[in-house]
Amino acid sequence: MKIISFILLLFYSLNASSIEIKVDSKIAIISSVNIVALNERQIRNLFSLKKKLLPNNTRAVLVRLPFSHDVSKIFCQNIYELYPYQLQRQWDRLVFSGKATAPKQANSESEVIKLVASYPNALGYISANSPLLTEYKGQINVVAVY
Amino acid sequence: MSSLFIRLLIASAFLLSFGANTTDWVDNISTSGFIAAGALNISSNEDDKATKSSSIVEGGLHLSAILPKNIEMNGQVLYRDVGDLSNYSNFKAFSLDYLTFDWRYSGSENSEQVVSIGRFKSNGGIYSNTRDIPFTRPSILLAQPIYTEESRSINSHIDGIRFNSTIFTSQGDYSVEVGFGDNELSDNFISSLLQGDNSDSISADGMYFLDLRYRNSNWLIVSTYHNVEIEFAGAIAGDSFGVPNFNFDINMKVQLENLLLGVQYLTKDFEITAELIKQKATTPMIDIFSSYSSKDLAYKAFGYYLQARYFITPTVSMMARYENLDLDLKDMPEIVNSLTGNALSDSENYGLSLIWLIDENWQIAADYHIRKNMHVDTKYSLIEVSWRF
């Protein structure tokens, strides 16, 4: 009886309300110039740190913005339907168990672009509306927009 | 054997670091870590109405380096002082949590294989690989039927070789992992196993595990089997088995098997987790109990928990958990059952936890747990502040 009451209480609390993030923006997944194409599943697996190698069998270098950054919130919502801190926890589980390397952190979108352009196998994300995409055209590729 | 292996590995790491181009090496190193401090209060309704309070300190430093040829090095050092959390884990010590060299290969765009050598985590269930990392736990204290303090050292790591293969499909990812090697046991585990203080020699050799996992965006299903043989040669001394000034020379082997099954359902607003463990420890009859029974000693346990975590806001979560542990001691000689008293008994636990992630690097957590076994109700209150870097 105690167990049933406990479970009923849990489900009541779960259905009590839901939380929504309003997202009406898109993000661009950017890459080094020699990465031409990646499909959605590859991008999801790379950024969730489950897959580490690119299709050319080289190690991907990932670049991220702080989780408090609006673009990170949009990235987590549009790709994983999660809050940034939920994705951070998934990363932590892999990084602190020795099964993945944490993405490099950039503090601004221009820093993301510069870092991605400086590595041969890098991936990052910035706002799809960012004027930086035009400014740095030729130094990076846009492999997907979400 | 284990410590020699680890020393060789550390020496190799230094040699490799000096051999690599300095700029590339530094550029491909990443470090992270955490420090957590908290307080613990334990009260029980035993005859003496004992209440204990102590502090908790946890810390970790993680280092990883990407080397040429798809080789990586990952290492982590931990510090733990868990106060009165457990009779058997009350220690203050640094430990090498893991140190591996991983070689990674992708045979196709939908799969990836990794071979690791060194000291690695032994994958018991959903949380064991990161049970000491505050930012990965749903509560300060994890479910005790599975993540018990007493068996921490046997389940934490293996020195040896590990192979992992993951296949990525549109339905989700399937992964299989096997690991073989030895385990350097801590004094705390020896105490918990033998309920004594001294040992001349103890080793856990031939340890292996098989871990199968399925994961998609909402579901995680885990199954892990562990097997280890612990060989003990020496003396039990001290107040053991409830007998003051107990002294006995002893040689024995214990085979410990664990089967874990876990399921987790995750959405943006909530997370539901359930895990169960079936555990069996057997050892051939030893002289000490031969006058009481002719059967081999066998200890069996079945434990499970149900846990729900609700994200009140994106950074505040509340967790509620029910835990249950059933012990089957019918193959244990009566003398052991009567001597061990409360230490070996069924238990039922209830737990609540509130976690507030203040920002990316700071977290406050508070726990309240009630543990009921056949004689005693014990209440645990914990609070912990964690910072990561």
Coordinates of C-alpha atoms in Angstrom, one line a residue:
Chain A
M1 CA 0.0 0.0 0.0
K2 CA 2.8 2.4 0.9
I3 CA 4.5 1.6 -2.4
I4 CA 1.3 2.3 -4.4
S5 CA 0.7 5.6 -2.6
F6 CA 4.3 6.6 -3.2
I7 CA 4.0 5.8 -7.0
L8 CA 0.7 7.6 -7.3
L9 CA 2.3 10.7 -5.6
L10 CA 5.1 10.6 -8.1
F11 CA 2.9 10.4 -11.1
Y12 CA 0.7 13.2 -9.8
S13 CA 3.7 15.4 -9.5
L14 CA 4.9 14.5 -12.9
N15 CA 1.6 15.5 -14.5
A16 CA 1.3 18.6 -12.5
S17 CA 2.7 21.0 -15.1
S18 CA 5.1 21.0 -18.0
I19 CA 7.8 23.5 -18.9
E20 CA 8.3 25.1 -22.3
I21 CA 11.1 27.1 -23.8
K22 CA 10.0 29.4 -26.5
V23 CA 12.3 28.8 -29.4
D24 CA 11.6 30.5 -32.7
S25 CA 15.2 30.8 -33.9
K26 CA 17.4 28.4 -35.8
I27 CA 21.0 27.4 -35.3
A28 CA 23.7 26.6 -37.9
I29 CA 26.0 23.7 -37.5
I30 CA 29.4 24.9 -38.8
S31 CA 32.5 22.9 -39.6
S32 CA 36.0 23.1 -40.8
V33 CA 36.3 23.6 -44.6
N34 CA 37.3 20.0 -45.3
I35 CA 34.1 18.6 -43.7
V36 CA 31.6 18.8 -46.5
A37 CA 28.5 16.9 -45.4
L38 CA 27.1 15.3 -42.2
N39 CA 23.6 13.9 -41.8
E40 CA 21.4 14.7 -38.8
R41 CA 22.1 11.4 -37.0
Q42 CA 25.8 11.9 -37.3
I43 CA 25.5 15.4 -35.9
R44 CA 23.4 14.3 -33.0
N45 CA 25.8 11.4 -32.2
L46 CA 28.8 13.6 -32.4
F47 CA 27.5 16.4 -30.2
S48 CA 26.1 13.9 -27.7
L49 CA 29.7 12.7 -27.4
K50 CA 28.6 9.1 -28.2
K51 CA 30.5 9.1 -31.6
K52 CA 33.9 10.7 -31.7
L53 CA 35.1 9.9 -35.2
L54 CA 34.1 11.7 -38.4
P55 CA 33.3 9.8 -41.6
N56 CA 36.9 10.1 -42.6
N57 CA 38.0 8.3 -39.4
T58 CA 39.6 11.3 -37.8
R59 CA 38.8 12.6 -34.4
A60 CA 36.2 15.4 -34.3
V61 CA 37.0 18.5 -32.3
L62 CA 33.8 20.0 -30.9
V63 CA 33.3 23.7 -29.9
R64 CA 30.4 24.9 -27.8
L65 CA 29.1 28.1 -26.3
P66 CA 28.4 28.4 -22.5
F67 CA 25.1 26.6 -21.6
S68 CA 23.7 29.9 -20.3
H69 CA 24.1 31.4 -23.8
D70 CA 20.8 31.7 -25.7
V71 CA 22.2 29.9 -28.8
S72 CA 23.1 26.9 -26.6
K73 CA 19.5 26.8 -25.3
I74 CA 18.2 26.8 -28.9
F75 CA 20.8 24.2 -29.9
C76 CA 19.7 21.8 -27.1
Q77 CA 16.0 22.4 -27.8
N78 CA 16.1 22.1 -31.6
I79 CA 18.5 19.1 -31.7
Y80 CA 17.8 17.1 -28.5
E81 CA 14.6 18.6 -27.1
L82 CA 16.4 18.9 -23.8
Y83 CA 17.4 21.7 -21.5
P84 CA 21.1 22.7 -21.7
Y85 CA 21.9 21.3 -18.3
Q86 CA 20.4 17.9 -19.2
L87 CA 22.7 17.7 -22.1
Q88 CA 25.6 18.9 -19.9
R89 CA 24.8 16.0 -17.5
Q90 CA 24.9 13.5 -20.3
W91 CA 28.3 15.0 -21.3
D92 CA 29.5 14.8 -17.7
R93 CA 28.6 11.2 -17.4
L94 CA 30.8 10.4 -20.4
V95 CA 33.6 12.8 -19.7
F96 CA 34.0 12.0 -15.9
S97 CA 33.8 8.2 -16.6
G98 CA 36.8 8.6 -19.0
K99 CA 34.8 7.8 -22.2
A100 CA 34.8 11.2 -23.9
T101 CA 36.6 14.5 -24.0
A102 CA 34.7 17.6 -23.2
P103 CA 34.0 20.0 -26.1
K104 CA 36.1 23.1 -26.2
Q105 CA 34.3 26.1 -24.9
A106 CA 34.1 29.4 -26.7
N107 CA 32.7 32.5 -25.1
S108 CA 31.1 34.1 -28.1
E109 CA 29.9 33.2 -31.6
S110 CA 33.0 34.8 -33.3
E111 CA 35.2 32.7 -31.0
V112 CA 33.3 29.6 -32.1
I113 CA 34.0 30.4 -35.8
K114 CA 37.6 31.2 -35.2
L115 CA 38.2 27.9 -33.3
V116 CA 36.3 25.8 -35.9
A117 CA 38.3 27.4 -38.7
S118 CA 41.6 26.8 -36.9
Y119 CA 41.2 23.0 -36.7
P120 CA 41.0 20.6 -39.7
N121 CA 38.2 18.5 -38.1
A122 CA 36.1 20.8 -36.0
L123 CA 32.4 21.3 -35.5
G124 CA 30.5 24.1 -33.7
Y125 CA 27.2 25.9 -33.7
I126 CA 26.1 29.5 -33.9
S127 CA 22.9 31.3 -34.6
A128 CA 21.7 30.7 -38.2
N129 CA 20.9 34.5 -38.5
S130 CA 24.4 35.5 -37.5
P131 CA 26.2 37.9 -39.9
L132 CA 29.4 36.1 -39.0
L133 CA 28.4 33.3 -41.4
T134 CA 28.8 35.7 -44.3
E135 CA 31.8 37.4 -42.9
Y136 CA 33.7 34.0 -42.5
K137 CA 32.4 32.4 -45.7
G138 CA 35.2 30.3 -47.2
Q139 CA 36.8 29.7 -43.9
I140 CA 34.1 27.4 -42.6
N141 CA 31.2 25.3 -43.9
V142 CA 27.6 25.3 -42.8
V143 CA 26.7 21.6 -42.7
A144 CA 23.1 21.9 -41.4
V145 CA 20.6 24.3 -40.1
Y146 CA 18.1 23.3 -37.3
Chain B
M1 CA 50.3 -6.9 -10.2
S2 CA 47.7 -4.2 -10.5
S3 CA 49.8 -1.4 -9.1
L4 CA 52.7 -2.4 -11.3
F5 CA 50.5 -2.3 -14.3
I6 CA 49.3 1.2 -13.4
R7 CA 52.9 2.4 -12.8
L8 CA 53.9 1.2 -16.2
L9 CA 51.0 3.0 -17.7
I10 CA 51.8 6.3 -16.0
A11 CA 55.4 6.0 -17.1
S12 CA 54.2 5.4 -20.7
A13 CA 52.0 8.5 -20.5
F14 CA 55.0 10.6 -19.5
L15 CA 57.2 9.2 -22.2
L16 CA 54.5 9.9 -24.8
S17 CA 54.0 13.4 -23.5
F18 CA 57.7 14.2 -23.9
G19 CA 57.8 12.6 -27.3
A20 CA 54.9 14.6 -28.7
N21 CA 55.2 18.1 -30.3
T22 CA 54.8 20.4 -27.3
T23 CA 52.3 22.8 -29.0
D24 CA 50.1 20.0 -30.3
W25 CA 50.2 18.2 -27.0
V26 CA 49.1 21.2 -24.9
D27 CA 46.4 22.1 -27.5
N28 CA 44.9 18.7 -27.2
I29 CA 44.8 18.4 -23.5
S30 CA 41.7 19.2 -21.6
T31 CA 41.2 19.3 -17.8
S32 CA 38.1 19.5 -15.7
G33 CA 37.3 18.8 -12.1
F34 CA 35.1 19.5 -9.1
I35 CA 35.1 20.2 -5.4
A36 CA 32.1 19.4 -3.2
A37 CA 31.6 20.0 0.5
G38 CA 28.7 19.2 2.6
A39 CA 27.2 17.9 5.9
L40 CA 25.6 14.7 7.0
N41 CA 23.3 13.9 9.9
I42 CA 22.3 10.4 10.8
S43 CA 19.8 9.5 13.5
S44 CA 18.3 6.2 14.4
N45 CA 15.7 4.8 16.8
E46 CA 18.1 2.2 18.2
D47 CA 18.3 1.8 22.0
D48 CA 20.8 4.5 22.4
K49 CA 19.0 6.9 20.0
A50 CA 22.3 7.6 18.4
T51 CA 22.7 10.7 16.3
K52 CA 25.9 11.3 14.3
S53 CA 26.9 14.4 12.3
S54 CA 29.9 14.8 10.1
S55 CA 31.2 16.6 7.1
I56 CA 31.6 15.3 3.6
V57 CA 34.3 16.4 1.1
E58 CA 34.6 15.1 -2.4
G59 CA 36.9 16.2 -5.2
G60 CA 38.1 15.1 -8.5
L61 CA 40.6 16.1 -11.2
H62 CA 40.1 14.8 -14.7
L63 CA 42.6 15.0 -17.5
S64 CA 42.2 13.9 -21.1
A65 CA 44.6 14.2 -24.1
I66 CA 44.0 13.5 -27.7
L67 CA 47.0 11.9 -29.2
P68 CA 47.8 11.0 -32.9
K69 CA 46.4 7.9 -34.6
N70 CA 43.0 8.2 -32.8
I71 CA 44.6 7.4 -29.4
E72 CA 43.3 9.2 -26.3
M73 CA 44.4 9.2 -22.7
N74 CA 41.9 9.7 -19.9
G75 CA 42.7 9.9 -16.3
Q76 CA 41.0 10.9 -13.1
V77 CA 42.1 11.3 -9.4
L78 CA 39.4 11.4 -6.7
Y79 CA 39.4 12.5 -3.1
R80 CA 36.6 11.3 -0.8
D81 CA 35.9 11.9 2.9
V82 CA 32.3 10.7 3.4
G83 CA 32.2 11.0 7.2
D84 CA 29.8 8.6 8.9
L85 CA 27.9 7.8 5.7
S86 CA 28.9 4.1 6.1
N87 CA 30.8 2.1 8.7
Y88 CA 32.9 0.8 5.9
S89 CA 33.7 3.8 3.8
N90 CA 34.7 6.2 6.5
F91 CA 38.0 7.1 5.0
K92 CA 39.9 10.1 3.7
A93 CA 41.9 9.2 0.7
F94 CA 43.0 10.1 -2.8
S95 CA 42.6 7.3 -5.3
L96 CA 43.3 6.8 -9.0
D97 CA 39.8 6.4 -10.4
Y98 CA 40.9 5.5 -13.9
L99 CA 43.8 6.0 -16.3
T100 CA 43.4 4.5 -19.8
F101 CA 44.8 4.6 -23.2
D102 CA 42.0 4.2 -25.8
W103 CA 42.4 3.4 -29.4
R104 CA 39.3 4.2 -31.5
Y105 CA 38.3 2.9 -34.9
S106 CA 35.2 3.3 -37.0
G107 CA 34.7 0.5 -39.5
S108 CA 31.6 2.2 -41.0
E109 CA 29.9 5.6 -40.5
N110 CA 27.3 3.8 -38.3
S111 CA 29.7 2.1 -35.9
E112 CA 32.6 2.8 -33.6
Q113 CA 35.0 0.5 -31.7
V114 CA 37.3 1.3 -28.8
V115 CA 40.0 -0.8 -27.2
S116 CA 41.2 0.5 -23.8
I117 CA 44.1 -0.6 -21.6
G118 CA 44.8 0.6 -18.1
R119 CA 42.5 1.2 -15.2
F120 CA 38.9 1.7 -16.3
K121 CA 35.5 2.0 -14.7
S122 CA 33.5 -1.3 -14.5
N123 CA 30.1 -0.2 -15.7
G124 CA 27.7 -1.4 -13.1
G125 CA 24.3 -0.1 -14.0
I126 CA 23.3 3.5 -14.9
Y127 CA 25.2 5.5 -12.4
S128 CA 28.2 3.6 -11.1
N129 CA 30.8 5.0 -13.6
T130 CA 30.2 8.5 -12.3
R131 CA 28.8 7.8 -8.8
D132 CA 31.4 10.1 -7.2
I133 CA 30.6 13.1 -9.5
P134 CA 28.0 15.4 -7.9
F135 CA 26.9 16.9 -11.2
T136 CA 25.9 13.5 -12.6
R137 CA 23.8 12.2 -9.7
P138 CA 20.1 12.6 -9.2
S139 CA 20.7 12.8 -5.4
I140 CA 23.7 13.0 -3.1
L141 CA 23.1 9.4 -1.9
L142 CA 22.4 6.9 -4.7
A143 CA 20.1 3.9 -4.3
Q144 CA 21.8 1.7 -1.7
P145 CA 20.6 -1.7 -2.9
I146 CA 22.7 -1.2 -6.0
Y147 CA 25.2 1.5 -5.3
T148 CA 26.1 0.3 -1.8
E149 CA 29.0 1.9 0.0
E150 CA 30.2 -1.4 1.3
S151 CA 30.9 -2.9 -2.2
R152 CA 32.3 0.4 -3.7
S153 CA 35.8 -0.8 -4.3
I154 CA 34.9 -4.1 -5.9
N155 CA 32.5 -2.3 -8.3
S156 CA 34.5 0.8 -9.1
H157 CA 37.3 -0.2 -11.5
I158 CA 39.4 -2.9 -13.1
D159 CA 43.1 -2.9 -14.2
G160 CA 43.2 -4.7 -17.5
I161 CA 41.7 -4.4 -21.0
R162 CA 38.3 -3.3 -22.3
F163 CA 36.6 -3.5 -25.6
N164 CA 33.6 -1.5 -26.7
S165 CA 31.6 -1.6 -29.9
T166 CA 28.7 0.7 -30.6
I167 CA 26.3 0.6 -33.6
F168 CA 24.3 3.7 -34.4
T169 CA 21.0 3.2 -36.1
S170 CA 18.0 5.4 -36.8
Q171 CA 16.1 3.6 -33.9
G172 CA 18.9 4.2 -31.4
D173 CA 22.4 3.0 -30.4
Y174 CA 23.3 -0.5 -29.4
S175 CA 26.6 -1.0 -27.5
V176 CA 28.4 -4.0 -26.1
E177 CA 31.3 -3.7 -23.7
V178 CA 33.5 -6.4 -22.1
G179 CA 36.4 -5.9 -19.7
F180 CA 38.9 -8.3 -18.1
G181 CA 41.5 -7.7 -15.4
D182 CA 42.3 -7.4 -11.7
N183 CA 41.0 -5.1 -9.0
E184 CA 43.1 -3.6 -6.2
L185 CA 40.7 -3.9 -3.3
S186 CA 40.6 -1.2 -0.6
D187 CA 40.9 -1.9 3.1
N188 CA 37.3 -0.7 3.5
F189 CA 36.0 -3.4 1.2
I190 CA 38.0 -6.0 3.2
S191 CA 36.5 -4.8 6.4
S192 CA 33.0 -5.0 5.0
L193 CA 33.5 -8.4 3.6
L194 CA 35.1 -10.0 6.6
Q195 CA 33.9 -7.7 9.3
G196 CA 37.4 -7.7 10.6
D197 CA 40.3 -5.3 10.6
N198 CA 43.4 -7.1 9.5
S199 CA 44.4 -9.1 6.5
D200 CA 47.7 -10.5 5.2
S201 CA 46.8 -10.8 1.6
I202 CA 43.7 -10.2 -0.4
S203 CA 43.3 -10.1 -4.2
A204 CA 40.6 -9.9 -6.7
D205 CA 41.8 -11.6 -9.9
G206 CA 40.1 -12.8 -13.0
M207 CA 37.5 -10.1 -12.8
Y208 CA 35.3 -9.6 -15.9
F209 CA 32.1 -7.9 -17.0
L210 CA 29.8 -7.8 -19.9
D211 CA 27.7 -4.7 -20.4
L212 CA 24.9 -4.3 -23.0
R213 CA 23.2 -1.0 -23.6
Y214 CA 20.5 0.5 -25.8
R215 CA 19.9 4.2 -26.0
N216 CA 17.7 6.5 -28.0
S217 CA 16.6 10.1 -27.3
N218 CA 14.2 9.0 -24.6
W219 CA 15.2 5.5 -23.4
L220 CA 18.3 4.0 -21.8
I221 CA 18.3 0.2 -21.2
V222 CA 21.3 -1.3 -19.4
S223 CA 22.2 -4.8 -18.5
T224 CA 25.5 -5.6 -16.8
Y225 CA 27.0 -8.9 -15.5
H226 CA 30.0 -8.9 -13.2
N227 CA 32.1 -11.8 -11.9
V228 CA 35.0 -11.7 -9.6
E229 CA 36.9 -14.1 -7.5
I230 CA 38.3 -12.7 -4.3
E231 CA 41.1 -14.7 -2.6
F232 CA 41.9 -14.0 1.1
A233 CA 44.7 -15.4 3.1
G234 CA 45.5 -14.1 6.5
A235 CA 43.8 -13.5 9.8
I236 CA 40.6 -11.9 11.0
A237 CA 41.2 -10.0 14.1
G238 CA 39.4 -7.5 16.2
D239 CA 35.7 -7.3 17.2
S240 CA 34.5 -9.5 14.3
F241 CA 31.2 -11.2 13.8
G242 CA 30.0 -9.7 17.0
V243 CA 32.6 -11.5 19.1
P244 CA 35.1 -9.3 21.0
N245 CA 38.8 -10.0 20.4
F246 CA 38.0 -12.4 17.6
N247 CA 41.1 -14.0 16.1
F248 CA 41.3 -16.6 13.5
D249 CA 43.6 -17.7 10.7
I250 CA 41.7 -18.1 7.5
N251 CA 42.2 -18.9 3.8
M252 CA 39.3 -18.7 1.5
K253 CA 38.0 -17.7 -1.9
V254 CA 34.8 -15.8 -2.5
Q255 CA 33.1 -15.8 -5.9
L256 CA 30.9 -12.7 -6.3
E257 CA 28.4 -12.4 -9.2
N258 CA 26.3 -9.4 -9.9
L259 CA 23.5 -9.1 -12.5
L260 CA 22.1 -5.6 -13.0
L261 CA 19.2 -4.4 -15.2
G262 CA 18.3 -0.8 -15.6
V263 CA 15.8 1.3 -17.5
Q264 CA 15.6 5.0 -17.7
Y265 CA 13.0 7.2 -19.5
L266 CA 14.0 10.8 -20.1
T267 CA 12.1 13.8 -21.4
K268 CA 12.7 17.5 -21.0
D269 CA 10.4 17.7 -17.9
F270 CA 11.0 14.4 -16.1
E271 CA 13.1 11.3 -15.8
I272 CA 12.0 7.9 -14.5
T273 CA 14.6 5.3 -13.6
A274 CA 14.3 1.7 -12.3
E275 CA 17.2 -0.7 -11.7
L276 CA 17.4 -4.1 -10.1
I277 CA 20.3 -6.2 -8.9
K278 CA 20.7 -9.9 -8.3
Q279 CA 23.8 -10.7 -6.3
K280 CA 25.3 -14.0 -5.2
A281 CA 28.4 -14.5 -3.2
T282 CA 29.6 -18.1 -2.5
T283 CA 32.6 -19.5 -0.8
P284 CA 33.5 -23.1 0.0
M285 CA 32.9 -24.1 3.6
I286 CA 35.7 -23.0 5.9
D287 CA 36.8 -24.6 9.1
I288 CA 35.5 -21.9 11.3
F289 CA 31.9 -22.8 10.7
S290 CA 32.3 -26.5 9.9
S291 CA 31.1 -27.6 13.3
Y292 CA 27.8 -25.7 12.7
S293 CA 27.0 -26.7 9.1
S294 CA 28.4 -28.7 6.3
K295 CA 27.1 -26.4 3.5
D296 CA 29.1 -23.9 1.5
L297 CA 28.4 -20.3 2.6
A298 CA 26.1 -18.5 0.2
Y299 CA 24.7 -15.1 0.3
K300 CA 22.1 -14.0 -2.2
A301 CA 20.5 -10.6 -2.6
F302 CA 17.8 -9.1 -4.7
G303 CA 17.5 -5.4 -4.7
Y304 CA 15.7 -2.7 -6.8
Y305 CA 14.6 0.9 -6.8
L306 CA 12.1 3.1 -8.5
Q307 CA 13.1 6.7 -8.9
A308 CA 11.3 9.8 -10.5
R309 CA 12.9 13.1 -11.1
Y310 CA 10.9 16.1 -12.0
F311 CA 12.4 19.3 -13.4
I312 CA 10.5 22.1 -11.6
T313 CA 12.4 24.6 -13.7
P314 CA 15.2 24.0 -16.1
T315 CA 17.7 24.2 -13.2
V316 CA 15.8 22.9 -10.2
S317 CA 14.9 19.2 -9.9
M318 CA 13.2 17.1 -7.3
M319 CA 13.7 13.4 -7.0
A320 CA 11.7 10.8 -5.1
R321 CA 12.9 7.2 -4.7
Y322 CA 11.7 3.9 -3.2
E323 CA 14.4 1.2 -2.6
N324 CA 14.0 -2.4 -1.5
L325 CA 16.6 -5.1 -0.6
D326 CA 15.7 -8.7 0.1
L327 CA 18.4 -11.1 1.3
D328 CA 18.3 -14.8 1.0
L329 CA 20.5 -16.3 3.7
K330 CA 19.1 -19.8 3.9
D331 CA 22.4 -21.3 2.6
M332 CA 24.3 -19.5 5.4
P333 CA 25.0 -21.4 8.5
E334 CA 22.8 -20.3 11.4
I335 CA 25.8 -19.2 13.4
V336 CA 26.6 -16.6 10.7
N337 CA 23.1 -15.3 10.7
S338 CA 22.9 -14.9 14.4
L339 CA 26.3 -13.4 14.8
T340 CA 25.9 -10.8 12.0
G341 CA 22.7 -9.4 13.4
N342 CA 21.6 -6.2 11.8
A343 CA 24.4 -6.1 9.3
L344 CA 22.6 -8.7 7.1
S345 CA 18.9 -7.9 6.9
D346 CA 16.3 -6.9 4.5
S347 CA 15.7 -3.2 4.1
E348 CA 13.3 -0.7 2.7
N349 CA 14.4 2.9 1.9
Y350 CA 12.6 6.1 0.9
G351 CA 14.5 9.0 -0.4
L352 CA 13.9 12.6 -1.5
S353 CA 16.3 15.0 -3.1
L354 CA 16.3 18.6 -4.3
I355 CA 19.0 19.9 -6.6
W356 CA 19.5 23.5 -7.7
L357 CA 22.0 24.1 -10.5
I358 CA 22.7 27.7 -9.7
D359 CA 24.7 28.2 -12.9
E360 CA 26.8 26.0 -15.2
N361 CA 29.4 25.5 -12.5
W362 CA 27.6 25.6 -9.1
Q363 CA 25.1 23.3 -7.6
I364 CA 23.4 22.8 -4.2
A365 CA 21.8 19.5 -3.3
A366 CA 19.8 18.4 -0.3
D367 CA 18.8 14.8 0.5
Y368 CA 16.5 13.1 3.0
H369 CA 16.5 9.3 3.3
I370 CA 14.8 6.9 5.6
R371 CA 16.1 3.4 5.8
K372 CA 14.0 0.7 7.5
N373 CA 15.3 -2.7 8.3
M374 CA 13.9 -5.3 10.7
H375 CA 15.2 -3.7 13.8
V376 CA 16.1 -0.1 13.1
D377 CA 14.9 3.0 11.3
T378 CA 17.7 5.3 10.3
K379 CA 17.3 8.8 8.9
Y380 CA 19.9 10.5 6.8
S381 CA 19.9 14.2 6.1
L382 CA 22.6 15.5 3.7
I383 CA 23.4 18.9 2.1
E384 CA 26.2 19.5 -0.4
V385 CA 27.5 22.4 -2.4
S386 CA 29.5 21.6 -5.5
W387 CA 31.7 23.6 -7.8
R388 CA 33.2 22.5 -11.1
F389 CA 36.0 23.9 -13.2

